[in-house]
Coordinates of C-alpha atoms in Angstrom, one line a residue:
M890 CA -7.1 -43.2 144.0
C891 CA -4.2 -44.3 141.9
G892 CA -2.0 -42.8 139.2
F893 CA -0.4 -43.7 135.9
A894 CA 1.9 -42.2 133.4
G895 CA 3.7 -43.2 130.2
F896 CA 5.0 -42.3 126.8
I897 CA 5.3 -43.7 123.3
D898 CA 8.4 -42.5 121.5
L899 CA 8.9 -43.8 117.9
N900 CA 12.4 -42.5 117.6
H901 CA 13.9 -44.4 120.6
Q902 CA 14.8 -47.5 118.6
A903 CA 17.7 -45.7 116.8
D904 CA 19.5 -45.3 120.1
P905 CA 21.0 -48.4 121.7
R906 CA 21.0 -46.7 125.1
S907 CA 17.3 -45.9 124.8
R908 CA 16.0 -48.6 127.2
H909 CA 18.1 -47.2 130.0
Y910 CA 17.0 -43.6 129.3
R911 CA 13.3 -44.6 129.0
R912 CA 13.4 -46.5 132.3
T913 CA 15.1 -43.5 134.0
W914 CA 12.4 -41.1 132.7
L915 CA 9.6 -43.5 133.6
Q916 CA 10.9 -43.8 137.1
A917 CA 11.0 -40.0 137.4
M918 CA 7.4 -39.8 136.2
G919 CA 6.4 -42.4 138.7
R920 CA 8.0 -40.5 141.6
Q921 CA 5.7 -37.6 140.9
L922 CA 2.7 -39.9 141.5
A923 CA 4.1 -41.6 144.6
R924 CA 1.8 -39.8 147.0
R925 CA -1.2 -40.6 144.8
G926 CA -0.3 -44.3 144.8
P927 CA 1.8 -45.2 147.8
D928 CA 1.1 -48.9 148.0
D929 CA 2.8 -50.3 144.9
E930 CA 4.7 -49.4 141.7
Q931 CA 4.7 -51.4 138.5
L932 CA 6.8 -50.5 135.4
W933 CA 6.3 -51.8 131.9
L934 CA 8.6 -51.2 128.9
D935 CA 8.2 -52.9 125.5
E936 CA 9.3 -52.0 122.0
Y937 CA 7.0 -49.0 121.9
L938 CA 5.4 -48.2 125.2
A939 CA 6.9 -47.1 128.5
F940 CA 4.3 -47.2 131.4
V941 CA 4.3 -46.8 135.1
F942 CA 1.4 -47.4 137.6
R943 CA 1.2 -46.3 141.2
R944 CA -1.4 -48.0 143.2
L945 CA -3.6 -47.0 146.2
A946 CA -5.0 -50.4 147.2
I947 CA -8.7 -50.2 147.9
I948 CA -10.4 -53.1 146.1
D949 CA -8.8 -56.6 146.2
V950 CA -5.9 -55.2 148.3
A951 CA -3.8 -58.4 148.0
G952 CA -4.5 -59.3 144.4
G953 CA -5.5 -56.2 142.4
Q954 CA -2.0 -55.2 141.2
Q955 CA -2.1 -53.2 138.0
P956 CA -1.7 -53.2 135.0
I957 CA -3.9 -56.3 134.5
W958 CA -3.3 -58.5 131.4
N959 CA -5.8 -60.5 129.4
E960 CA -5.3 -64.3 129.1
D961 CA -2.8 -64.3 126.3
R962 CA -1.0 -61.1 127.5
T963 CA -1.7 -59.1 124.4
V964 CA -3.7 -56.4 126.1
F965 CA -3.4 -54.7 129.5
V966 CA -5.5 -52.2 131.3
A967 CA -4.8 -49.8 134.2
V968 CA -7.5 -47.6 135.9
N969 CA -7.3 -44.6 138.2
G970 CA -10.6 -44.6 140.0
E971 CA -13.4 -47.1 140.6
I972 CA -15.9 -49.0 138.5
Y973 CA -18.8 -49.4 140.9
N974 CA -20.9 -51.8 138.9
H975 CA -18.1 -54.2 138.0
L976 CA -19.8 -57.2 139.6
E977 CA -23.0 -56.7 137.7
L978 CA -21.1 -56.2 134.5
R979 CA -19.4 -59.6 134.9
T980 CA -22.7 -61.2 134.2
E981 CA -23.1 -59.3 130.9
L982 CA -20.0 -60.5 129.2
R983 CA -20.8 -62.5 126.1
D984 CA -17.7 -64.7 125.9
F985 CA -15.9 -66.8 128.4
H986 CA -13.2 -64.9 130.3
T987 CA -10.8 -66.0 133.1
F988 CA -10.8 -63.4 135.8
R989 CA -7.5 -63.4 137.7
T990 CA -8.5 -60.8 140.4
R991 CA -11.4 -59.5 142.4
S992 CA -10.5 -56.0 141.2
D993 CA -13.0 -53.7 139.6
T994 CA -10.4 -52.8 137.0
E995 CA -10.4 -56.2 135.3
I996 CA -13.9 -55.8 133.9
V997 CA -12.7 -52.9 131.7
L998 CA -10.2 -55.2 130.0
H999 CA -12.7 -57.9 129.1
L1000 CA -15.5 -55.5 128.1
Y1001 CA -13.1 -53.7 125.8
E1002 CA -12.1 -57.1 124.2
E1003 CA -15.8 -57.7 123.5
R1004 CA -17.2 -54.3 122.7
G1005 CA -14.3 -51.9 122.0
T1006 CA -14.9 -48.3 122.9
A1007 CA -18.6 -49.0 123.3
A1008 CA -17.7 -50.6 126.7
L1009 CA -17.4 -47.1 128.2
S1010 CA -21.2 -46.6 128.0
L1011 CA -21.7 -49.6 130.4
L1012 CA -19.4 -48.3 133.2
N1013 CA -20.7 -46.6 136.3
G1014 CA -17.9 -45.0 138.0
M1015 CA -15.1 -42.4 138.1
F1016 CA -12.1 -43.4 136.0
A1017 CA -9.2 -42.6 133.9
I1018 CA -8.3 -45.6 131.8
A1019 CA -5.1 -46.6 130.0
L1020 CA -5.3 -49.7 127.8
W1021 CA -2.5 -51.0 125.6
D1022 CA -3.3 -53.4 122.7
S1023 CA 0.1 -54.7 121.6
N1024 CA -1.3 -56.6 118.6
R1025 CA -3.0 -53.5 117.1
R1026 CA -0.1 -51.3 118.4
Q1027 CA -2.8 -49.0 119.8
L1028 CA -3.1 -47.0 123.0
F1029 CA -6.6 -46.3 124.3
L1030 CA -7.1 -43.5 126.9
A1031 CA -10.5 -42.6 128.4
R1032 CA -12.0 -40.4 131.1
D1033 CA -15.2 -40.8 133.0
R1034 CA -18.3 -38.9 131.9
L1035 CA -18.0 -35.9 134.2
G1036 CA -14.2 -35.7 134.4
I1037 CA -13.9 -36.7 138.1
K1038 CA -10.5 -38.4 137.5
P1039 CA -7.8 -36.4 135.7
L1040 CA -6.0 -37.3 132.5
Y1041 CA -3.4 -35.2 130.7
Y1042 CA -1.6 -35.7 127.4
S1043 CA 0.8 -34.0 125.0
Q1044 CA 1.7 -35.0 121.5
T1045 CA 4.8 -34.1 119.5
D1046 CA 5.8 -35.3 116.1
T1047 CA 7.2 -38.7 117.3
Q1048 CA 5.7 -39.2 120.7
L1049 CA 2.7 -39.1 123.0
I1050 CA 3.2 -38.4 126.7
F1051 CA 0.3 -38.9 129.1
G1052 CA -0.4 -39.2 132.8
S1053 CA -2.7 -38.6 135.7
E1054 CA -1.1 -35.4 136.8
L1055 CA 0.7 -32.5 135.1
K1056 CA 3.8 -33.0 137.2
A1057 CA 4.2 -36.6 135.9
L1058 CA 4.3 -35.3 132.3
L1059 CA 6.7 -32.5 133.2
A1060 CA 9.2 -35.0 134.6
H1061 CA 9.7 -36.3 131.1
P1062 CA 12.7 -34.3 129.7
Q1063 CA 11.1 -33.8 126.3
C1064 CA 7.7 -32.7 127.5
P1065 CA 6.7 -29.1 126.7
K1066 CA 7.3 -26.8 129.7
Q1067 CA 6.3 -23.3 128.7
P1068 CA 3.6 -21.9 131.1
N1069 CA 0.5 -20.6 129.4
W1070 CA -0.5 -17.5 131.3
D1071 CA -3.5 -17.0 129.1
D1072 CA -5.1 -19.7 131.2
L1073 CA -5.3 -17.3 134.1
K1074 CA -7.2 -14.6 132.3
N1075 CA -10.5 -16.3 133.2
P1076 CA -11.7 -17.1 136.8
I1077 CA -11.8 -20.8 135.8
P1078 CA -8.8 -22.0 133.6
R1079 CA -9.3 -23.7 130.3
S1080 CA -6.5 -26.3 130.1
S1081 CA -3.3 -27.3 131.9
Y1082 CA -1.5 -24.0 132.4
V1083 CA 1.3 -25.4 130.1
K1084 CA 1.3 -24.8 126.4
D1085 CA 0.8 -28.0 124.3
I1086 CA -0.4 -30.1 127.2
D1087 CA -4.1 -30.8 127.1
M1088 CA -6.6 -32.3 129.5
L1089 CA -8.8 -35.0 128.0
P1090 CA -12.3 -33.7 128.5
G1091 CA -14.8 -35.8 130.6
G1092 CA -16.9 -38.1 128.5
H1093 CA -14.1 -38.5 125.9
Y1094 CA -11.6 -41.1 124.8
L1095 CA -8.7 -41.1 122.4
L1096 CA -7.0 -43.7 120.4
Y1097 CA -3.3 -43.3 119.5
D1098 CA -2.4 -45.5 116.6
L1099 CA 1.3 -46.0 116.1
A1100 CA 0.8 -46.5 112.4
T1101 CA -0.8 -43.1 111.8
R1102 CA 0.5 -41.2 114.8
T1103 CA -2.8 -39.5 115.2
V1104 CA -4.6 -38.3 118.3
N1105 CA -8.3 -37.8 117.9
P1106 CA -10.3 -37.3 121.0
S1107 CA -13.8 -38.6 120.6
C1108 CA -16.9 -38.0 122.6
Y1109 CA -18.8 -41.0 124.0
W1110 CA -21.1 -39.1 126.3
S1111 CA -22.6 -35.6 126.4
L1112 CA -25.2 -34.2 128.8
E1113 CA -27.2 -32.3 126.1
Q1114 CA -28.3 -35.7 124.7
H1115 CA -30.4 -36.0 127.8
F1116 CA -32.0 -32.6 127.8
V1117 CA -35.8 -32.4 127.6
T1118 CA -37.3 -29.1 126.4
D1119 CA -41.0 -30.0 126.4
S1120 CA -43.0 -31.4 129.4
Q1121 CA -45.0 -33.6 127.0
N1122 CA -41.8 -35.5 126.5
A1123 CA -41.0 -35.7 130.2
S1124 CA -40.4 -39.2 131.7
F1125 CA -42.3 -38.4 134.9
A1126 CA -44.7 -36.0 136.6
P1127 CA -42.8 -33.5 138.9
E1128 CA -43.4 -35.5 142.1
D1129 CA -42.1 -38.7 140.4
Y1130 CA -38.8 -37.1 139.7
V1131 CA -38.2 -36.7 143.4
V1132 CA -38.9 -40.4 144.0
Q1133 CA -36.7 -41.5 141.1
Y1134 CA -33.9 -39.2 142.2
G1135 CA -34.1 -40.5 145.8
E1136 CA -33.9 -44.1 144.7
L1137 CA -30.9 -43.4 142.4
F1138 CA -29.2 -41.4 145.1
V1139 CA -29.4 -44.2 147.7
D1140 CA -28.0 -46.6 145.2
S1141 CA -25.3 -44.2 144.3
V1142 CA -24.2 -43.8 147.9
R1143 CA -24.2 -47.5 148.5
K1144 CA -22.1 -48.1 145.4
R1145 CA -19.5 -45.6 146.6
L1146 CA -19.2 -47.5 149.9
M1147 CA -17.6 -50.3 148.0
S1148 CA -14.2 -50.7 149.7
D1149 CA -11.9 -53.2 151.4
V1150 CA -10.5 -50.4 153.6
P1151 CA -12.1 -47.9 156.0
V1152 CA -14.3 -45.1 154.5
G1153 CA -14.8 -41.7 156.0
M1154 CA -16.4 -38.4 154.9
F1155 CA -16.3 -34.7 155.1
L1156 CA -19.4 -33.6 157.0
S1157 CA -19.7 -29.9 156.5
G1158 CA -23.1 -29.7 158.1
G1159 CA -24.8 -28.6 154.9
L1160 CA -27.6 -30.4 153.1
D1161 CA -25.5 -32.3 150.6
S1162 CA -23.0 -33.9 152.9
S1163 CA -25.6 -34.5 155.6
V1164 CA -27.9 -36.6 153.4
I1165 CA -24.9 -38.6 152.2
A1166 CA -23.9 -39.3 155.8
A1167 CA -27.4 -40.3 156.8
V1168 CA -27.7 -42.8 154.0
A1169 CA -24.1 -44.1 154.4
A1170 CA -24.4 -44.5 158.2
Q1171 CA -27.2 -47.1 157.6
S1172 CA -24.7 -49.6 156.5
H1173 CA -21.4 -48.1 157.9
A1174 CA -21.8 -47.4 161.6
D1175 CA -18.0 -46.7 161.8
L1176 CA -18.2 -43.9 159.2
H1177 CA -15.7 -41.4 160.5
C1178 CA -16.9 -37.8 159.9
F1179 CA -14.6 -34.9 159.8
T1180 CA -15.6 -31.2 160.1
V1181 CA -13.6 -28.0 160.1
I1182 CA -14.1 -25.9 163.2
E1183 CA -13.1 -22.3 162.4
P1184 CA -14.8 -19.0 163.1
C1185 CA -16.5 -18.9 159.7
T1186 CA -18.0 -22.4 160.0
L1187 CA -19.2 -21.5 163.5
L1188 CA -20.8 -18.3 162.3
T1189 CA -22.7 -20.1 159.5
G1190 CA -23.9 -22.8 161.8
D1191 CA -22.4 -25.5 159.7
A1192 CA -20.2 -26.9 162.5
T1193 CA -23.0 -27.1 164.9
A1194 CA -25.3 -28.8 162.4
A1195 CA -22.5 -31.3 161.6
H1196 CA -22.1 -32.2 165.3
Q1197 CA -25.9 -32.5 165.8
L1198 CA -26.2 -34.9 162.9
A1199 CA -23.2 -37.0 163.8
T1200 CA -24.6 -37.4 167.3
Q1201 CA -28.0 -38.5 165.9
L1202 CA -26.4 -40.9 163.5
Q1203 CA -24.1 -42.2 166.2
V1204 CA -21.1 -42.2 164.0
P1205 CA -17.5 -41.2 165.0
F1206 CA -17.2 -37.4 164.8
H1207 CA -14.0 -35.4 164.5
P1208 CA -14.3 -31.6 164.8
V1209 CA -10.9 -30.4 163.6
K1210 CA -9.7 -27.2 165.1
F1211 CA -8.4 -24.6 162.6
E1212 CA -7.4 -21.6 164.8
P1213 CA -6.3 -18.8 162.5
T1214 CA -3.8 -17.3 165.0
Q1215 CA -2.2 -20.7 165.7
I1216 CA -2.4 -22.9 162.6
L1217 CA 0.6 -21.6 160.7
N1218 CA 2.7 -22.0 163.8
Q1219 CA 1.4 -25.5 164.3
L1220 CA 2.3 -26.4 160.7
N1221 CA 5.6 -24.5 160.8
F1222 CA 4.3 -23.0 157.6
S1223 CA 7.0 -21.2 155.6
L1224 CA 8.2 -21.0 151.9
P1225 CA 8.9 -24.7 151.4
Q1226 CA 5.4 -25.6 152.5
F1227 CA 3.9 -23.0 150.0
E1228 CA 6.1 -24.4 147.3
Y1229 CA 4.8 -27.8 148.1
F1230 CA 1.3 -26.6 147.6
I1231 CA 2.0 -25.3 144.1
W1232 CA 3.7 -28.6 143.2
M1233 CA 0.9 -30.6 144.7
L1234 CA -1.9 -28.6 143.0
D1235 CA -0.3 -28.7 139.5
A1236 CA -1.2 -25.1 139.1
P1237 CA 0.0 -21.5 139.5
R1238 CA -2.8 -20.8 142.0
F1239 CA -3.5 -20.8 145.7
D1240 CA -6.6 -20.7 147.7
L1241 CA -7.2 -21.2 151.4
E1242 CA -10.1 -23.6 150.8
W1243 CA -7.6 -26.0 149.2
F1244 CA -5.3 -25.5 152.2
F1245 CA -8.1 -26.4 154.6
K1246 CA -9.1 -29.5 152.7
H1247 CA -5.6 -30.7 152.4
E1248 CA -5.1 -30.4 156.1
L1249 CA -8.4 -32.1 156.8
H1250 CA -7.3 -35.1 154.7
R1251 CA -3.9 -35.2 156.5
Y1252 CA -5.7 -35.1 159.9
A1253 CA -8.0 -37.9 158.8
R1254 CA -5.1 -40.1 157.8
T1255 CA -3.4 -39.4 161.1
I1256 CA -6.4 -40.3 163.2
V1257 CA -7.5 -43.3 161.1
P1258 CA -4.3 -44.5 159.4
D1259 CA -6.0 -47.1 157.3
L1260 CA -8.6 -44.7 155.9
K1261 CA -8.2 -44.4 152.1
V1262 CA -11.7 -43.4 150.9
M1263 CA -13.5 -40.1 151.7
L1264 CA -17.1 -39.3 150.6
L1265 CA -17.8 -35.7 149.5
G1266 CA -20.9 -33.7 148.8
Q1267 CA -19.3 -32.2 145.7
G1268 CA -21.5 -31.8 142.6
A1269 CA -25.0 -31.4 143.9
D1270 CA -25.2 -27.7 143.5
E1271 CA -24.1 -27.6 139.9
F1272 CA -27.1 -29.5 138.5
A1273 CA -29.8 -29.4 141.1
G1274 CA -30.2 -25.6 141.4
G1275 CA -27.9 -25.2 144.4
Y1276 CA -26.7 -21.7 143.3
S1277 CA -30.2 -20.4 142.7
N1278 CA -30.8 -19.1 146.2
P1279 CA -27.6 -19.0 148.3
A1280 CA -27.9 -17.6 151.8
R1281 CA -25.5 -14.6 151.3
T1282 CA -27.1 -13.5 148.0
P1283 CA -30.7 -14.8 147.9
T1284 CA -32.9 -14.3 144.8
A1285 CA -36.6 -13.9 144.8
D1286 CA -37.7 -16.9 142.7
W1287 CA -36.7 -19.1 139.8
P1288 CA -37.5 -16.6 137.1
T1289 CA -35.3 -14.1 138.8
Y1290 CA -32.5 -16.6 139.0
L1291 CA -32.9 -17.4 135.3
A1292 CA -32.7 -13.7 134.5
T1293 CA -29.3 -13.6 136.2
L1294 CA -28.2 -16.5 134.0
H1295 CA -29.6 -14.8 130.9
T1296 CA -27.5 -11.7 131.5
K1297 CA -24.4 -13.8 132.6
T1298 CA -21.9 -14.1 129.8
L1299 CA -20.9 -17.7 129.5
Q1300 CA -19.1 -17.6 126.2
P1301 CA -16.1 -15.5 127.5
F1302 CA -15.2 -18.5 129.5
F1303 CA -13.4 -19.4 126.3
A1304 CA -13.6 -16.2 124.3
D1305 CA -10.8 -15.2 121.9
R1306 CA -8.5 -17.9 123.2
P1307 CA -7.4 -21.2 121.6
V1308 CA -9.1 -24.3 123.2
P1309 CA -8.7 -28.0 122.6
Q1310 CA -10.7 -29.0 119.5
S1311 CA -12.5 -31.6 121.5
W1312 CA -14.2 -28.9 123.6
A1313 CA -15.9 -27.4 120.5
P1314 CA -19.1 -29.4 120.8
W1315 CA -19.7 -28.2 124.4
L1316 CA -19.1 -24.6 123.4
A1317 CA -21.5 -24.9 120.5
A1318 CA -24.1 -26.4 122.8
I1319 CA -23.8 -23.5 125.3
A1320 CA -24.1 -21.0 122.5
A1321 CA -27.1 -22.7 121.1
S1322 CA -28.8 -22.9 124.5
Q1323 CA -28.1 -19.2 125.2
S1324 CA -29.9 -18.2 122.0
T1325 CA -33.1 -20.0 122.9
A1326 CA -35.9 -18.9 125.4
A1327 CA -34.9 -17.9 128.9
T1328 CA -36.4 -21.1 130.3
S1329 CA -33.7 -23.2 128.7
M1330 CA -30.9 -21.1 130.3
F1331 CA -30.4 -23.6 133.2
Q1332 CA -29.5 -26.3 130.7
A1333 CA -26.9 -24.0 129.3
E1334 CA -25.7 -23.4 132.9
M1335 CA -25.4 -27.2 133.3
L1336 CA -23.0 -27.4 130.4
H1337 CA -21.0 -24.6 131.8
R1338 CA -20.9 -26.2 135.2
I1339 CA -19.6 -29.5 133.7
M1340 CA -16.5 -27.6 132.4
E1341 CA -16.2 -25.6 135.6
L1342 CA -16.2 -28.8 137.7
Q1343 CA -13.4 -30.4 135.7
F1344 CA -11.1 -27.3 135.8
H1345 CA -11.9 -26.2 139.4
N1346 CA -13.8 -28.2 142.0
L1347 CA -13.0 -31.7 140.9
W1348 CA -9.5 -30.7 140.1
H1349 CA -8.6 -29.4 143.6
E1350 CA -10.6 -32.1 145.4
D1351 CA -8.6 -34.7 143.5
R1352 CA -5.2 -33.1 144.3
T1353 CA -5.8 -32.4 148.0
A1354 CA -7.1 -35.9 148.6
S1355 CA -4.5 -37.8 146.5
S1356 CA -1.6 -35.9 148.1
Q1357 CA -2.4 -37.8 151.3
G1358 CA -3.2 -41.2 149.7
V1359 CA -6.9 -40.7 149.9
E1360 CA -9.5 -41.4 147.2
S1361 CA -12.4 -38.9 147.2
R1362 CA -15.8 -40.2 146.0
V1363 CA -18.7 -38.0 144.9
P1364 CA -22.2 -39.7 145.1
F1365 CA -24.0 -36.7 143.6
L1366 CA -22.0 -37.0 140.4
D1367 CA -23.3 -40.5 139.5
H1368 CA -24.1 -39.9 135.8
R1369 CA -27.6 -41.3 136.3
L1370 CA -28.4 -38.5 138.8
V1371 CA -27.0 -35.8 136.5
E1372 CA -28.9 -37.2 133.5
L1373 CA -32.2 -37.3 135.4
L1374 CA -31.8 -33.6 136.3
A1375 CA -31.0 -32.8 132.7
A1376 CA -34.2 -34.5 131.7
I1377 CA -36.4 -32.2 133.8
P1378 CA -38.2 -30.0 131.3
P1379 CA -38.1 -26.2 131.8
Q1380 CA -41.7 -26.1 132.9
Y1381 CA -40.9 -28.3 135.9
Q1382 CA -37.6 -26.7 136.9
S1383 CA -39.2 -24.0 139.1
A1384 CA -40.9 -26.7 141.2
L1385 CA -38.0 -29.0 141.4
L1386 CA -34.8 -27.0 141.1
W1387 CA -35.5 -23.7 142.8
D1388 CA -33.5 -23.6 146.0
K1389 CA -32.6 -27.3 145.4
T1390 CA -36.1 -28.5 146.1
I1391 CA -35.6 -31.9 144.6
I1392 CA -32.8 -32.7 147.0
R1393 CA -34.6 -31.2 150.0
H1394 CA -37.7 -33.4 149.3
M1395 CA -35.6 -36.4 148.5
A1396 CA -33.7 -36.1 151.8
Q1397 CA -36.8 -36.0 154.0
P1398 CA -36.9 -39.8 154.8
W1399 CA -33.3 -39.5 155.9
L1400 CA -32.9 -36.2 157.6
P1401 CA -34.9 -34.2 160.2
K1402 CA -36.6 -31.2 158.7
E1403 CA -34.2 -28.6 160.1
F1404 CA -31.3 -30.3 158.2
A1405 CA -33.2 -30.8 155.0
Q1406 CA -34.2 -27.1 154.9
R1407 CA -30.8 -25.5 155.7
S1408 CA -29.8 -22.7 153.4
K1409 CA -26.9 -23.0 151.0
V1410 CA -23.7 -21.5 152.4
G1411 CA -20.2 -21.7 151.0
F1412 CA -17.4 -23.6 152.6
V1413 CA -15.2 -21.4 154.7
Y1414 CA -16.1 -18.3 152.7
G1415 CA -19.8 -18.6 153.5
A1416 CA -19.9 -16.3 156.6
R1417 CA -20.5 -12.6 156.2
D1418 CA -17.7 -12.0 158.6
R1419 CA -14.6 -13.6 157.0
S1420 CA -12.0 -11.6 158.9
S1421 CA -10.5 -14.8 160.3
I1422 CA -9.8 -16.2 156.8
H1423 CA -8.4 -12.8 155.7
Q1424 CA -6.2 -12.8 158.8
L1425 CA -4.9 -16.2 158.0
A1426 CA -4.1 -15.3 154.4
H1427 CA -2.2 -12.1 155.5
Q1428 CA -0.2 -14.0 158.1
L1429 CA 0.7 -16.6 155.5
L1430 CA 2.0 -13.9 153.2
V1431 CA 4.1 -12.3 155.9
N1432 CA 5.5 -15.8 156.7
I1433 CA 6.7 -16.6 153.2
F1434 CA 7.4 -13.4 151.4
P1435 CA 10.9 -12.5 152.7
D1436 CA 12.3 -16.0 152.0
F1437 CA 10.5 -16.1 148.7
F1438 CA 12.1 -12.8 147.6
D1439 CA 15.6 -13.9 148.7
K1440 CA 15.3 -17.2 146.9
Y1441 CA 13.7 -16.0 143.6
H1442 CA 14.8 -12.4 143.0
N1443 CA 17.9 -13.5 141.2
T1444 CA 15.8 -15.6 138.8
T1445 CA 13.5 -14.3 136.2
F1446 CA 10.4 -12.9 137.9
E1447 CA 8.3 -13.8 135.0
P1448 CA 5.7 -12.5 134.5
F1449 CA 6.3 -9.8 137.2
S1450 CA 9.0 -7.4 138.1
S1451 CA 10.7 -7.6 141.5
D1452 CA 10.0 -3.9 142.1
R1453 CA 6.3 -4.5 141.6
L1454 CA 6.2 -7.4 144.0
L1455 CA 8.1 -5.4 146.7
K1456 CA 5.6 -2.5 146.3
L1457 CA 2.6 -4.9 146.6
F1458 CA 4.1 -6.4 149.8
K1459 CA 4.6 -3.0 151.4
Q1460 CA 1.0 -2.2 150.5
A1461 CA -0.2 -5.5 151.9
K1462 CA 1.4 -4.8 155.3
L1463 CA -0.4 -1.5 155.6
D1464 CA -3.7 -1.5 157.5
S1465 CA -5.8 -0.1 154.6
Q1466 CA -8.9 -0.9 152.7
S1467 CA -6.9 -2.6 149.9
R1468 CA -4.9 -4.8 152.3
I1469 CA -7.2 -7.9 151.7
D1470 CA -7.2 -7.7 147.9
V1471 CA -3.5 -7.0 147.7
T1472 CA -2.8 -10.0 150.0
Y1473 CA -4.6 -12.4 147.8
K1474 CA -3.2 -10.9 144.6
L1475 CA 0.3 -11.2 145.9
L1476 CA -0.1 -14.8 147.0
N1477 CA -1.2 -15.7 143.5
C1478 CA 1.7 -13.7 142.0
I1479 CA 4.0 -15.8 144.1
A1480 CA 2.3 -19.0 143.1
M1481 CA 2.8 -18.1 139.4
I1482 CA 6.5 -17.4 139.9
I1483 CA 7.0 -20.7 141.7
F1484 CA 5.1 -22.6 139.1
H1485 CA 7.1 -20.9 136.3
N1486 CA 10.3 -22.0 138.1
L1487 CA 9.1 -25.5 138.5
C1488 CA 8.3 -25.8 134.8
K1489 CA 11.7 -24.4 133.8
T1490 CA 13.9 -26.4 136.0
Q1491 CA 14.7 -30.1 136.5
F1492 CA 12.9 -30.0 139.8
W1493 CA 10.4 -32.6 138.5
N1494 CA 13.0 -35.3 138.8
S1495 CA 12.6 -35.1 142.6
T1496 CA 9.6 -34.9 144.9
I1497 CA 8.6 -32.6 147.7
G1498 CA 8.0 -34.4 151.0
F1499 CA 6.5 -31.7 153.2
L1500 CA 3.2 -31.9 155.0
D1501 CA 3.2 -35.7 155.5
C1502 CA 1.4 -37.4 158.4
P1503 CA 1.2 -37.0 161.3
S1504 CA -0.9 -33.8 161.3
P1505 CA -0.3 -31.4 164.2
L1506 CA -3.9 -30.4 164.3
T1507 CA -6.2 -31.6 167.1
T1508 CA -9.9 -32.2 167.8
D1509 CA -11.6 -29.1 169.1
S1510 CA -12.6 -30.5 172.5
K1511 CA -13.9 -27.1 173.7
F1512 CA -16.3 -27.0 170.9
C1513 CA -17.6 -30.5 171.8
V1514 CA -18.0 -29.6 175.5
A1515 CA -19.7 -26.3 174.7
F1516 CA -22.1 -28.0 172.3
N1517 CA -23.0 -30.7 174.7
Q1518 CA -23.9 -28.1 177.3
L1519 CA -26.5 -26.5 175.1

């Protein structure tokens, strides 16, 4: 997990003081990425480009400093993320190259010199790439196929500003700063929450040519190219898909263990994280596994399952106690901490799931200070049928599930709102899939989930991990696995994707049957009784609202009135049926106002240092004792 930011401003040469200003702005942008890359900072300024890189050292810790230059120092590259097949790719280079590091980043540089943008199709990994070709006066930016690593950009008449996080762009004084509240009109947002700042979609790259000043995002990968609609064109028989998926999955996990520093994982106790842990533990006996112990995870059985599996695998297990009546006091949680979360998330939104994951990362770094890599089970459900039969809202069979997709309106995800032009092909593919027979609806759902992952799950997983100097890795989102699932023809989907059958069967050599057959439950919110979560949300609101109102009521309460907020707070304090809904609504109103204030002030020239290590949370020893007595 690293971070970079930069800008090209073609007007700066007219001002003799410009180098000083550019360096000052660049340093401010770098400060916003300090938590993401705490190990090193490198700045580069030339006649055209200003660039800063913040490093989290994972591969070639001593020698992998970025950016990395080619032999004649005409081209440099910087990568946020990892290229897992970099050693294999070294053998595929056509020309002689002198490698100066053991870093996975350097392979991108030399592949680009040989093959240009076609090099992207050879990379297996998660990445955001910035490559500067000084001879061509051209900047190359690219994002991995599924959008695991973030990349923002904003273009004005004379400049391009770009970076790994929104806050880094906002630190530039000439960056647009007007919040885009239209982004909140859908459950999943569409862009950056700020007008005229875009996210480069996954599977895309852009070239910024100084001569033409044009930004044209181009697609180098799309999932619909891998769809199979007729079983006669299928690559395998149904049972062969399970075998092939299992082989690719094991290879994916092993690739994501590539690290020169300790690796851990979030072991929820569900199927996805359990099978990752089982495979990873074969080669990493010191795989530290972290689990949330909270009334909801106990009610669903996830916590108990996680403990059972960790015991069987004989890996270090850390059941982290989240006691709803104590946690806010333990963290001394007040308004500054809530402001930190809005700053950290790059968004006018707040959710307790993100809070839990942030604190789990912080606890992990406290217990294992050298830990910088965390494996996650993210991404399995989206493409393997994980939402087809959840425990809380089961469906009868695959046709019934497809019927719910057929009636589900996917298009309003972007309806009647402007979207980046580069997203148009995906929207067209979704619309085309919806117009076909019901059996192809799951392929439309896959396209929808790609966008949803980038704007929601992968976004918050990236921010909560990077805020603690941790890189999260997602084995189920190896593009080879996703492409294989896309290639399952509709006639085979019922047998392979209903209730995530392909993963359950694939997991059998690695997991006992009781783990492979566990039902899908949501993290934290999966229990039917979620009173502990609601209690925590309400107490959080009570903690922060008085100070929030005192601090912000003299500012513009855009987009809400102060009277309206006071009325909601009084309603939230009442013990009524609407208390829960009002609590969450008001927390998000507060988040929007704080975000608006951050955008409109010069706050971005500083950083927020709250919620650093050490974590005040503890291992739930009572849970361990009770479990061992069963």
